[in-house]
Each structure stands twice: as structure tokens, then as C-alpha cells.
Short mmCIF file of C-alpha atoms in Angstrom, two decimals:
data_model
loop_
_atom_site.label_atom_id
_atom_site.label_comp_id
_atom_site.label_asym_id
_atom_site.label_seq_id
_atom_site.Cartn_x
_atom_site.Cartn_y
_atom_site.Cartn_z
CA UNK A 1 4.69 -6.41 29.70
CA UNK A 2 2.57 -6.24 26.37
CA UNK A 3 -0.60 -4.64 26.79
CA UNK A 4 -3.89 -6.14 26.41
CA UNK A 5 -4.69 -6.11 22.74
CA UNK A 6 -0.62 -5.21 21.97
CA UNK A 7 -0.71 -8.49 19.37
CA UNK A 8 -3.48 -6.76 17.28
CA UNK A 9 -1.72 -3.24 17.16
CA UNK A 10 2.01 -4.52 16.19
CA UNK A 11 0.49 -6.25 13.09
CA UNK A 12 0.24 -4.44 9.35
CA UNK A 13 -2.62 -3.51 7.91
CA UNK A 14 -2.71 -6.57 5.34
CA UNK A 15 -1.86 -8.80 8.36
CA UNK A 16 -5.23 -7.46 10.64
CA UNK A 17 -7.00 -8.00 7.28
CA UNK A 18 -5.75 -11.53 7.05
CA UNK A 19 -6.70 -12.44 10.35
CA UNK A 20 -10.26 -10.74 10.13
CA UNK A 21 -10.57 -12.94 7.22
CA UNK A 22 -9.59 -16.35 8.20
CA UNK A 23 -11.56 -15.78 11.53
CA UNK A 24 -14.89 -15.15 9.55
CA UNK A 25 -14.38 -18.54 7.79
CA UNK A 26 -13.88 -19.88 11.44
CA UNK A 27 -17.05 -18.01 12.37
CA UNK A 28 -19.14 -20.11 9.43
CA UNK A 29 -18.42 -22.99 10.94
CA UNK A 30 -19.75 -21.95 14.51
CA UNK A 31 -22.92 -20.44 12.42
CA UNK A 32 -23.27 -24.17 10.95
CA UNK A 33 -23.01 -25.23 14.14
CA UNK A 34 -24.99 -23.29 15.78
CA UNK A 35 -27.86 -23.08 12.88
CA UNK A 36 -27.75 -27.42 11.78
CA UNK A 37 -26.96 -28.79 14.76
CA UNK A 38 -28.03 -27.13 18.17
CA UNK A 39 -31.11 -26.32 16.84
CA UNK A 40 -31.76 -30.26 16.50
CA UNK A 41 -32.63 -30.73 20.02
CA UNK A 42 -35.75 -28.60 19.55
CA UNK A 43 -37.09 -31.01 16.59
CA UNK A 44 -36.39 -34.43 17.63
CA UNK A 45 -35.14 -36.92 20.30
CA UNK A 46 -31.96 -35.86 22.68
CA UNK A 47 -30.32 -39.07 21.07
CA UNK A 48 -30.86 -38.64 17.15
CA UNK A 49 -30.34 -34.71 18.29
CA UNK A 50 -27.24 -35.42 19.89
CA UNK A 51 -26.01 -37.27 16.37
CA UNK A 52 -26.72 -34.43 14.20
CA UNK A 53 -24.94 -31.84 16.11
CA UNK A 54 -21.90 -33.98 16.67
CA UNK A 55 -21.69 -35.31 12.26
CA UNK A 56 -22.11 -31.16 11.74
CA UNK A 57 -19.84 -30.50 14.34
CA UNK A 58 -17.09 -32.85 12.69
CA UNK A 59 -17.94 -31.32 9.42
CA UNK A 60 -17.49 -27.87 10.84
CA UNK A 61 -14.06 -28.29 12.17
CA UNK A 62 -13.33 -30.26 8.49
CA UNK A 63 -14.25 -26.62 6.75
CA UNK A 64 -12.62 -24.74 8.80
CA UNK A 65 -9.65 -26.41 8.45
CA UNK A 66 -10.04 -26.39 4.78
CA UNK A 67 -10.62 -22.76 4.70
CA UNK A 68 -7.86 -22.00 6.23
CA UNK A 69 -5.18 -23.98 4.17
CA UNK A 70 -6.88 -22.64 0.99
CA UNK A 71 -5.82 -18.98 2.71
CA UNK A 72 -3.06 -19.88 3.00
CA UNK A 73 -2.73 -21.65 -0.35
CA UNK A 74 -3.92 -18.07 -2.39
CA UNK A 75 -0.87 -16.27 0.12
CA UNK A 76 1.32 -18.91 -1.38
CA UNK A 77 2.33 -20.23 1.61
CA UNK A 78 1.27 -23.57 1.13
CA UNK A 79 0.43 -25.62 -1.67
CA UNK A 80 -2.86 -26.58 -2.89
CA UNK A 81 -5.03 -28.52 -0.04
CA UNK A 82 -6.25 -31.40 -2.86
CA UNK A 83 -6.68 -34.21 -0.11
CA UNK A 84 -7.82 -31.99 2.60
CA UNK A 85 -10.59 -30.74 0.14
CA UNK A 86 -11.54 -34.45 -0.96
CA UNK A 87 -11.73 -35.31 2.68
CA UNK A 88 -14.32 -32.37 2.60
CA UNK A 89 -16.18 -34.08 0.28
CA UNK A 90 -16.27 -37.31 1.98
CA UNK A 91 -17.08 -36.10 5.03
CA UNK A 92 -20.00 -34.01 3.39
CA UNK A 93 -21.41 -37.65 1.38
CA UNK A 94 -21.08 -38.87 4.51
CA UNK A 95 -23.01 -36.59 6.89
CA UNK A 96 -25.76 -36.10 3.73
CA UNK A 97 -26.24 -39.80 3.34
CA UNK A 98 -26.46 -40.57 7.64
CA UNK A 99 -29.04 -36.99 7.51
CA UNK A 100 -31.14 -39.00 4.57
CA UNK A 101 -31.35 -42.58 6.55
CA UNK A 102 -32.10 -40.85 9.64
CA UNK A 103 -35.10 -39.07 7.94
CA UNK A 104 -35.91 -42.21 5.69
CA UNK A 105 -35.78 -44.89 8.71
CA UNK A 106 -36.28 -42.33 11.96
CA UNK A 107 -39.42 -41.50 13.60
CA UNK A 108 -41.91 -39.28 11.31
CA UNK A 109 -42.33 -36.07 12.10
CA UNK A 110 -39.92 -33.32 12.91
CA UNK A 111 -37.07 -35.41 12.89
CA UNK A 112 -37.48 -35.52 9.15
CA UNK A 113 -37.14 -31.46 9.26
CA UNK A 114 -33.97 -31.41 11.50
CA UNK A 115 -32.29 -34.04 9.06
CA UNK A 116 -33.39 -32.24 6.25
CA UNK A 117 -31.96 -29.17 7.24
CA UNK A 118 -28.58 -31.12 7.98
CA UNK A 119 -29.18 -32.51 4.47
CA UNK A 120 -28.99 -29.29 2.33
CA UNK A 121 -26.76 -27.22 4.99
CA UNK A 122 -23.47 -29.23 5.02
CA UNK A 123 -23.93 -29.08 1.03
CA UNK A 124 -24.15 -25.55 0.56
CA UNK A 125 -21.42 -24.72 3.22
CA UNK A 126 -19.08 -27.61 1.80
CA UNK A 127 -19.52 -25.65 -1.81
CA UNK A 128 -18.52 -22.42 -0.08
CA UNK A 129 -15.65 -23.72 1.07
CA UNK A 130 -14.21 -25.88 -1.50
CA UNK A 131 -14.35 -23.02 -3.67
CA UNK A 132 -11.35 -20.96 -1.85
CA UNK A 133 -9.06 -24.11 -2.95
CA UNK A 134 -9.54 -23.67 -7.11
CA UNK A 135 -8.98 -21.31 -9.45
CA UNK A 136 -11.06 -19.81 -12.07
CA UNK A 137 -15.08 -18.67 -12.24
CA UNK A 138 -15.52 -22.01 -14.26
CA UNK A 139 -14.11 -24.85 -11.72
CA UNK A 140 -15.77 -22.61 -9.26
CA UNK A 141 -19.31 -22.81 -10.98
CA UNK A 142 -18.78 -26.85 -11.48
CA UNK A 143 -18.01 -27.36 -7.52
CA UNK A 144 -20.95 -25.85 -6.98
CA UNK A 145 -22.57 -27.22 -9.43
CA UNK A 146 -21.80 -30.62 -8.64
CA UNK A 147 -23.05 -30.32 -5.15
CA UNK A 148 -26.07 -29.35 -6.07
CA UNK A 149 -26.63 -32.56 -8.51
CA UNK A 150 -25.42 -34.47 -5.46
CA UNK A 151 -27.99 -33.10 -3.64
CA UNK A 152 -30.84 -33.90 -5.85
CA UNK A 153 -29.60 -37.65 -6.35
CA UNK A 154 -29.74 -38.30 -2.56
CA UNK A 155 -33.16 -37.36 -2.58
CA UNK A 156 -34.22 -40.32 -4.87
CA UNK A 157 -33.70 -43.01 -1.74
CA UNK A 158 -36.89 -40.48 0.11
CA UNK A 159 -38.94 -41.30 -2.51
CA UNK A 160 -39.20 -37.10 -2.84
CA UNK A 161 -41.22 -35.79 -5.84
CA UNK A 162 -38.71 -35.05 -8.84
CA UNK A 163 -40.61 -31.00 -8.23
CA UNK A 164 -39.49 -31.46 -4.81
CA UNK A 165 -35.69 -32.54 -5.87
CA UNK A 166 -35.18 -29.89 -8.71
CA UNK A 167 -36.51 -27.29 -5.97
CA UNK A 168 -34.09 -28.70 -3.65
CA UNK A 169 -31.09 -29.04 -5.72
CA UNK A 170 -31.33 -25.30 -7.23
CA UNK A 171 -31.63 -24.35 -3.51
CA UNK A 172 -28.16 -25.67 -2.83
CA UNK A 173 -27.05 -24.37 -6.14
CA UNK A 174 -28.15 -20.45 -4.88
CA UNK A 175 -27.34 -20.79 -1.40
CA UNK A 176 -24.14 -22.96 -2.15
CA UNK A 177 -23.30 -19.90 -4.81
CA UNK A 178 -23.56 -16.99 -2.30
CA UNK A 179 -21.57 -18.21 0.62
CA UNK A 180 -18.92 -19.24 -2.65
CA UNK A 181 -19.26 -15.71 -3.78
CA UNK A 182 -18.89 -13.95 -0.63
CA UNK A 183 -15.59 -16.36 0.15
CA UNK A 184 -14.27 -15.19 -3.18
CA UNK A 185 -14.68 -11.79 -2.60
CA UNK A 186 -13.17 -11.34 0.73
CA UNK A 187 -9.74 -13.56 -0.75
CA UNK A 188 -9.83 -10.70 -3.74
CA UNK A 189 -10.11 -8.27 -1.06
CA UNK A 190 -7.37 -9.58 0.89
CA UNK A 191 -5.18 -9.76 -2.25
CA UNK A 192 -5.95 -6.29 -2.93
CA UNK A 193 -5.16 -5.33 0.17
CA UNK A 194 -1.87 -7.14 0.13
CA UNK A 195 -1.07 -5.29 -3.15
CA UNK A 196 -1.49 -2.42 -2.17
CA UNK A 197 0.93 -2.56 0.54
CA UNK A 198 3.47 -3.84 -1.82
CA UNK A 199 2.82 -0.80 -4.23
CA UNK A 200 3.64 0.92 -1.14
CA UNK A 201 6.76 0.03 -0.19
CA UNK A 202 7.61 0.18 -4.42
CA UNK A 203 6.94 3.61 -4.06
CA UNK A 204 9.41 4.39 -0.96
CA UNK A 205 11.77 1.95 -3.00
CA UNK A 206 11.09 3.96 -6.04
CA UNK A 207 11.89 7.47 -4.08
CA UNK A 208 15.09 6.05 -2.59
CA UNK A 209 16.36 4.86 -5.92
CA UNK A 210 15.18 8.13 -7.45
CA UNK A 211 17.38 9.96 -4.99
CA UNK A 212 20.56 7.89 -5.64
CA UNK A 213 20.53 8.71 -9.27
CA UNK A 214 19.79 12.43 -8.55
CA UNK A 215 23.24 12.34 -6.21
CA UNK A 216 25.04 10.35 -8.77
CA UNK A 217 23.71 12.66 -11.67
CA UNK A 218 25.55 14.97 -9.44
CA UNK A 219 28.87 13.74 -8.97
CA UNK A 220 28.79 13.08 -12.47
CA UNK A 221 28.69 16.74 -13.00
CA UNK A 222 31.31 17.89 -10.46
CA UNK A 223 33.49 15.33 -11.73
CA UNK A 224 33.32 14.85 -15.38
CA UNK A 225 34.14 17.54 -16.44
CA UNK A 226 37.18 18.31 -14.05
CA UNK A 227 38.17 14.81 -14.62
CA UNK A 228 38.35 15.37 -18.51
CA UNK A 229 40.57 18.75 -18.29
CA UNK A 230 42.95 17.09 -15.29
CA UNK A 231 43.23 14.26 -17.98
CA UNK A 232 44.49 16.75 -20.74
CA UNK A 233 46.30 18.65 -18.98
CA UNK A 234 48.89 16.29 -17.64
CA UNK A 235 49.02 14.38 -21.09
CA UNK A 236 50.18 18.16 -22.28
CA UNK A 237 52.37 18.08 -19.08
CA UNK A 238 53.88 15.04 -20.06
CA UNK A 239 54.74 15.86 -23.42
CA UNK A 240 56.07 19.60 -22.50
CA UNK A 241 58.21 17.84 -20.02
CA UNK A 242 59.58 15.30 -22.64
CA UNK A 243 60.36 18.16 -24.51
CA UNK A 244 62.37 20.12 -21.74
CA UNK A 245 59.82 23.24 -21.73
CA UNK A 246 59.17 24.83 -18.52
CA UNK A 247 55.34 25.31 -19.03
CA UNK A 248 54.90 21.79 -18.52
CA UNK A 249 55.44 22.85 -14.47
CA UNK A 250 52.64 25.62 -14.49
CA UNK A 251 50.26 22.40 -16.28
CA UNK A 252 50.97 20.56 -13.29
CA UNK A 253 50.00 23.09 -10.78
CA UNK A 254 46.92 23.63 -12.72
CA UNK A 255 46.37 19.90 -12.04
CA UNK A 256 46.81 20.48 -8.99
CA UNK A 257 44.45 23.44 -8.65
CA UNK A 258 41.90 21.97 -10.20
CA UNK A 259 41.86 18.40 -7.89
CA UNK A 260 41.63 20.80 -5.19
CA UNK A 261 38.81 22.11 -6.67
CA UNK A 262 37.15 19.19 -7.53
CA UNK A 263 37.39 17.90 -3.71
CA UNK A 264 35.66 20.88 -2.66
CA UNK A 265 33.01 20.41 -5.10
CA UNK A 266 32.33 16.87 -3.96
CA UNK A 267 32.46 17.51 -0.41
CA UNK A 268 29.81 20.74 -1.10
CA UNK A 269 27.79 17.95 -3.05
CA UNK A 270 27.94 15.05 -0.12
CA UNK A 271 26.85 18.13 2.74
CA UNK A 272 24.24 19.35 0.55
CA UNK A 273 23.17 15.54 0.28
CA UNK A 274 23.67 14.70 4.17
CA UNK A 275 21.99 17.89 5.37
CA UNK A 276 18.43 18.48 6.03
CA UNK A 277 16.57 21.35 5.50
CA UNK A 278 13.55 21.66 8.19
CA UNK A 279 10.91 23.57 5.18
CA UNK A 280 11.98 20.50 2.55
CA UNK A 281 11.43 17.68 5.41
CA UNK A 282 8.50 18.87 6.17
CA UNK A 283 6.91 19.07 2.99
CA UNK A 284 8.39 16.13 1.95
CA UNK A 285 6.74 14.18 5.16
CA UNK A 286 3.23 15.79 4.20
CA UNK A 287 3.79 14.48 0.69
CA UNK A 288 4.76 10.88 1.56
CA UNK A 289 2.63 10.25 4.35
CA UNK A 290 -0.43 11.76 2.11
CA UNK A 291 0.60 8.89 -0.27
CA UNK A 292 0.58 5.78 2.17
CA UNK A 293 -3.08 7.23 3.26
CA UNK A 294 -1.98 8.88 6.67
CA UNK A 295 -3.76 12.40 7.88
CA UNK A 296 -0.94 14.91 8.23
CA UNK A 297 -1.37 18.07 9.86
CA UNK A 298 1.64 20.34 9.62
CA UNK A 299 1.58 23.92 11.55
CA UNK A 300 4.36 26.68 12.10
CA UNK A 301 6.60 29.12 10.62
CA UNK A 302 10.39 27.83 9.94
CA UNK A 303 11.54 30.96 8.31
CA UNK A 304 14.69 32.82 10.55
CA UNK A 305 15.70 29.67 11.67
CA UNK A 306 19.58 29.30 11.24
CA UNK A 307 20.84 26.82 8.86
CA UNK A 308 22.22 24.06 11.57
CA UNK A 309 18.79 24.17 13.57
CA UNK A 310 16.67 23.71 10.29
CA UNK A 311 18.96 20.62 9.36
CA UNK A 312 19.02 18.92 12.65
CA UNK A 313 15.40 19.61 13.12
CA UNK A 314 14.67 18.52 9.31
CA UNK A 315 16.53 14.91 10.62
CA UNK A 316 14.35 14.61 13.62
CA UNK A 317 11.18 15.08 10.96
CA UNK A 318 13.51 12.62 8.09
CA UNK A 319 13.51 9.85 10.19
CA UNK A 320 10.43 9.98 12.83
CA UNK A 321 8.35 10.00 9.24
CA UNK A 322 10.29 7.22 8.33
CA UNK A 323 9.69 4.84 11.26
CA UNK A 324 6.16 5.77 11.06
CA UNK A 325 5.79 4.11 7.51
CA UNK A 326 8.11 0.97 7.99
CA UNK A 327 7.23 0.12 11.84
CA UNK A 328 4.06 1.69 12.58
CA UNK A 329 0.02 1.84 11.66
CA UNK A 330 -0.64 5.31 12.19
CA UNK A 331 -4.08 7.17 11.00
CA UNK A 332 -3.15 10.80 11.94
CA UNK A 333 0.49 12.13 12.43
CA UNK A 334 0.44 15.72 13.63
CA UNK A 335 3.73 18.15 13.19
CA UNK A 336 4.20 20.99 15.12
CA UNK A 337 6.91 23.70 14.71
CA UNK A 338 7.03 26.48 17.37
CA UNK A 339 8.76 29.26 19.34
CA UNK A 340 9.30 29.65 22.90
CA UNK A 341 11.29 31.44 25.28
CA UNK A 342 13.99 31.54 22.74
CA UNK A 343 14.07 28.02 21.84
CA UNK A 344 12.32 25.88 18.61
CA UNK A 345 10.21 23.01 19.59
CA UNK A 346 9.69 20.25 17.47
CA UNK A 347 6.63 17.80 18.05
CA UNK A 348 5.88 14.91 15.93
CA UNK A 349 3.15 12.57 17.48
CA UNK A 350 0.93 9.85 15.95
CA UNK A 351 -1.41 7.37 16.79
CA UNK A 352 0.50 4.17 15.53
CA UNK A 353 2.52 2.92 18.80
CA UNK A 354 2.11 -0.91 19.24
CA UNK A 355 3.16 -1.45 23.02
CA UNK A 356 5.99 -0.23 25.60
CA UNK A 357 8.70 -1.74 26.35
CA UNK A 358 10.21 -1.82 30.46
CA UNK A 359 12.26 1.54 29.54
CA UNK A 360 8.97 3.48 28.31
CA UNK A 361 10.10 3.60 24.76
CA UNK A 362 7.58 1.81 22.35
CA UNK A 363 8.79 -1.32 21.37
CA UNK A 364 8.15 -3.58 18.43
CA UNK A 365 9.49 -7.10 17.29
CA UNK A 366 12.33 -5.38 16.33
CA UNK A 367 13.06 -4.64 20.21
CA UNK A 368 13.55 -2.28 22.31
CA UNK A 369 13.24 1.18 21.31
CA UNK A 370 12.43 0.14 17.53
CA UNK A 371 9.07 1.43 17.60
CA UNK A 372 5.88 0.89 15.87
CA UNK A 373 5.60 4.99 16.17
CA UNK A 374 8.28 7.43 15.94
CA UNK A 375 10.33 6.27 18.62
CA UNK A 376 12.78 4.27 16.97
CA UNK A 377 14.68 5.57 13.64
CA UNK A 378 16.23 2.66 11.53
CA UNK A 379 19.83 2.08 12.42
CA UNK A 380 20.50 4.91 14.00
CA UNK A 381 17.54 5.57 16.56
CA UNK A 382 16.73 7.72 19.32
CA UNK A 383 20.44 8.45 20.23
CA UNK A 384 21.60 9.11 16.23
CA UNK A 385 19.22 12.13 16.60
CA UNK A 386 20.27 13.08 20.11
CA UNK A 387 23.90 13.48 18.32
CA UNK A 388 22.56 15.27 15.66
CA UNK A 389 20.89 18.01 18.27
CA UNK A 390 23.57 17.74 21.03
CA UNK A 391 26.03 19.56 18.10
CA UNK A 392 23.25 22.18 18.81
CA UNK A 393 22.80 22.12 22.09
CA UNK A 394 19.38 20.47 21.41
CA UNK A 395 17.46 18.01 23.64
CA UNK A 396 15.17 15.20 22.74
CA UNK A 397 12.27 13.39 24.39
CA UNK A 398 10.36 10.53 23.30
CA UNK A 399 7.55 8.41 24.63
CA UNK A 400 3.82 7.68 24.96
CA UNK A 401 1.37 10.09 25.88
CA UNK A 402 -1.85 8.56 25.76
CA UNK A 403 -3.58 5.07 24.31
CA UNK A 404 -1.65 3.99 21.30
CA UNK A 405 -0.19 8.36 21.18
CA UNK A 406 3.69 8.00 21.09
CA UNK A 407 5.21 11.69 20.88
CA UNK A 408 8.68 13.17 20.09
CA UNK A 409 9.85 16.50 21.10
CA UNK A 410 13.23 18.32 19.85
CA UNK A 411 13.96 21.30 21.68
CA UNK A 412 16.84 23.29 20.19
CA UNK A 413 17.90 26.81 21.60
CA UNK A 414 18.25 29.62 19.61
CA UNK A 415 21.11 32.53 19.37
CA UNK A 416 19.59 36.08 20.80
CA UNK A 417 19.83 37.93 16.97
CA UNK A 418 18.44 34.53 15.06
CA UNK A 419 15.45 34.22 17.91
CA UNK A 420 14.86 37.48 17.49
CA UNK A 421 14.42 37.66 13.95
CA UNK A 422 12.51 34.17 14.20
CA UNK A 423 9.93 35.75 16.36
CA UNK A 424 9.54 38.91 14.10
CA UNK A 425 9.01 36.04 11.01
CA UNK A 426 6.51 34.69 13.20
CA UNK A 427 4.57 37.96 14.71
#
């Protein structure tokens, strides 16, 4: 069963950015609610009252819908919402021109003030708005522009002084221009944002590629060369057979010595590739987790260890620092290396876990034991890295330990002579 507050903690960064965003757009709306029409009932009549609130109300839900199709418009999800932007503006005429009859034609007093406020609110939030749906300071300066020369034409029916129009209009204009400005910002935000989760994921791309060319840079050495001299040397074989001399037999077991060779070479490349070693992992993780903005703390002493408990260990640290940058949204991982009673422990924990699944094992919308910690490991998982320490005789233990803590232990036991000397190392 998904915790309370699970949907917040399995989305990304950008995502919880996103949705911060498009729910402060919502949250104008309920402001212009709140601020144009509720506060009508305190000025006037419970029936002209009851009509303002209800023409902002309608042009409340008409920005809000607006606002969030131009979101999704900049994410380039959808295209450009045109006709649900002129509806915007129609709906704004609309409610301006009822506001200005209903002050014009309603009773005097402070029913003129609560229409009035109607009057130059829906402008300058329909200028806000309309600006998330263009492109470009200029278009942006003209919608907001041209709401604020709408606003001083409506005036002309009240019979307003031209002081009292100009003063009017340039209010829209400022007011119209912060809430445009403050829109914009938070979309470049949210872009930025975006981007830099992108450059992100680049940069693990980038690393990966980097690492295939380093291992093919490799077999390129191990194997051109050999190649080149098994080449010549059975051309020469060829032609000292074609001849009848008997050297062209020793050519051919040189051939032969030297594939030998070369398939040793490449399998002492691929192990050196596959294996692990705990010091490298771990300094690698600090790196890399530095780099996507994590806290890393890394403590303990990995010297003494023998060579097939530092490369299972250094696959428990490979892939739990792995998950934590594709599945989770941890602040603070924490690495712990440690002796005891003549075993190594192994603790990775962080603070990125998203929700538990039925078995205890975080889970993710990947499922079940794909985790938004270090629970799950790519492809392999969990049980990948209990093969890995079972050729040691190593355990391994995962699951939460706290709100939104997910922890993994490795426990791997150590020979008497190589705990020994790991302890001295260590003292």
C-alpha cells in the first residue's frame, strides 16, 4: 500500500518542480477569486455580489486552464493554446464590459468600487496569463500592452476623467507586467531545471561512452599488434611450405603460441574490465554523486582486504550508486566500510526511497524491488549482487530503516591471515 505522500516522493526533481509550478498558476486563480469576487458581498447587494463572484469565478477556471496548456505548450507537449487564449480574451471583454454596466447603471455607491475592482483585476490577471502562451519579450510587452489600452477605452462609457483613465490604464499596464514577469520567470526556471537534469544524465551517458572507448582502446592494443605478426607469420608459413622447407612448421607453432597468447591477454583485459575494485568504487561514487549534487560521506579503511572481497564489495557500491542516480531523489548518501569480528561490513544508505512494496523492498514504477533508493540495481538487482557475494560467502540485506532511509548491508567474512592483517591496516 503506497504511503501517504508516496506520489510526491517517486517523482524527479524537474517533475516536483513542474507540479509546484502549474499549482501556483492554479493558486492565482483562487487569489482572484478570493480577492475580486468574495470580497463583493462586503460592498454591495447579495444579488449584484453574487454576479461578480460567479463572472470572476468563470474567468478564473478560464486562466487556469489556459495556464496550464501554455505549460504544457513550453514542455512541448502540446501545441500552442491559440483558441483557448482568445477565449481568454473574450471572456475577459466580457466580464470588463458586464463590471462597467453594473457600475454605470447599478446603485451608486460601493457597488461602483466592487465593479471597479472586477474591472481592472480580470485585466491584469488575463495579461499574466496570456503571456505563458507567446514567445519573445516583444509579443509579451504588446499583450500587455494591449490590455492596458483596453482598459482605458472601457472607461470612456463612465464618463471617467481622461487623468482618471491614463492612471487606470498604466495601473493595468504595471500590475498586468508583474504577475507576466513573475509567470515568465518561474517557466525559465522550470526550463532550467529541466536542463539541468538532462545535462545530467549527458554526463552519466558521457562516462559510459568514455569507458567503452577506454576498453576498446584496449583490445585494440592486445590485439593489433598480435594480430599483425600472426598475419606475417603464416603468409611466411605459407610460402616456406610452398617451397618444401621445414621452418615453415616452427612458423606455425609460433602462430599458434602467439593466439594463445593473445586469448590470455583478452581474457586478463575483460576481468580487469568486469572486476571491481572496492578503493576505485568508492571514489568513483564520491565523485559522481558530488556531480548530480548529492552529499556523500564516505568512512573506512579498505586496505588488507583480499582482492575477491574488494571486487564484490566494489559491485555492491557500482550499482547501489547507480540506482540512486537513475531511480531515486536522494540528498545525503552515507558509505560505510568496517571491520568486525572478522568480517567486512558494507553499508550504503540514503534518504531517496519512494514507498515499499508488500515484500519490504522499496518499490518504484518500475515494480517490485526496483527502487527509488538502493534497493534495486538495473537488470540485475538485489539477487545479481547476492551471487556476486555468495562466491564469497557474503550475505546481503536490504530495506528501509526509517522515513524515506532505505539501507543496504554486505557482510563478507574474512580469512584468519587477511582479517588479521586488515585489522593491523586499520589499528
Amino acid at each position: 500500500m503506497r504511503r501517504p505522500g508516496g506520489w510526491w516522493r517517486v517523482k524527479s526533481t524537474p517533475e516536483k518542480v513542474e507540479t509546484y509550478t502549474r499549482w501556483s498558476f492554479h493558486f492565482f486563480g483562487v487569489i482572484e477569486i478570493l480577492a475580486l469576487g468574495v470580497t463583493a458581498y462586503g460592498r454591495t447587494g447579495v444579488g449584484l455580489a453574487t454576479a461578480l463572484c460567479l463572472l470572476v469565478t468563470a474567468h478564473a477556471a478560464v486562466c487556469m486552464l489556459v495556464s496550464a496548456r501554455a505549460l504544457d505548450w513550453t514542455r512541448g507537449r502540446r501545441p500552442q493554446p491559440v483558441r483557448q487564449m482568445w477565449a481568454l480574451v473574450v471572456v475577459s471583454a466580457v466580464v470588463s464590459t458586464t463590471a462597467v454596466v453594473i457600475a454605470e447603471r447599478g446603485p451608486s455607491g460601493e457597488v461602483e468600487t466592487a465593479a471597479g475592482s472586477v474591472y481592472g483585476g480580470v485585466l491584469c490577471y488575463a495579461a499574466g496569463v496570456i503571456t505563458l502562451g507567446v514567445r519573445g519579450w516583444r509579443r509579451r510587452v504588446a499583450v500587455v500592452g494591449a490590455f492596458a489600452v483596453g482598459a482605458g477605452l472601457l472607461t470612456f462609457p463612465l464618463e471617467m476623467p481622461l487623468l482618471a483613465s491614463v492612471v487606470l490604464a498604466g495601473l493595468v499596464m504595471v500590475t498586468g507586467g508583474f504577475l507576466a514577469a513573475t509567470s515568465i520567470f518561474s517557466l525559465w526556471l522550470l526550463n532550467a531545471v529541466y536542463a539541468l537534469d538532462d545535462a545530467k544524465e549527458t554526463r552519466v551517458r558521457l562516462a559510459v561512452a568514455e569507458e567503452r572507448l577506454r576498453f576498446g582502446r584496449d583490445l585494440h592494443d592486445v590485439m593489433g599488434r598480435n594480430l599483425a605478426v600472426i598475419a606475417l607469420k603464416s603468409e611466411l608459413a605459407v610460402q616456406l611450405s610452398r617451397r618444401g622447407r621445414p621452418e615453415a612448421v616452427e612458423q606455425m607453432i609460433e602462430v599458434q603460441r602467439i593466439a594463445q597468447e593473445s586469448q590470455r591477454e583478452v581474457r586478463d583485459v575483460v576481468r580487469g574490465y568486469r572486476e571491481a575494485a572496492l578503493e576505485v568504487e568508492l571514489a568513483g561514487a564520491r565523485g559522481v554523486l558530488s556531480a548530480a549534487g548529492i552529499v556523500s560521506e564516505v568512512t573506512g579503511e579498505t586496505a588488507g582486504l583480499p582482492a575477491e572481497v574488494q571486487s564484490a564489495l566494489g559491485w555492491v557500491v557500482r550499482e547501489a550508486t547507480t540506482n540512486v542516480l537513475r531511480h531515486g531523489d536522494a540528498k545525503k548518501v552515507a558509505v560505510t566500510v568496517r571491520m568486525s569480528e572478522g568480517r567486512v561490513v558494507l553499508t550504503v544508505e540514503n534518504d531517496g526511497v519512494a514507498e515499499t512494496t508488500g515484500d519490504g523492498l522499496p518499490g518504484s514504477p518500475g515494480g517490485p524491488g526496483r527502487s527509488a533508493g538502493t534497493g534495486g540495481t538495473g537488470g540485475s538487482g538485489l539477487s545479481g549482487l547476492r551471487e556476486r557475494l555468495s562466491a564469497v560467502d557474503g550475505t546481503l540485506e536490504a530495506g528501509p530503516v526509517g522515513r524515506g532511509v532505505f539501507r543496504l548491508t554486505a557482510e563478507v567474512p574474512l580469512p584468519a591471515a587477511a582479517a588479521g592483517a586488515a585489522l593491523g591496516v586499520a589499528s
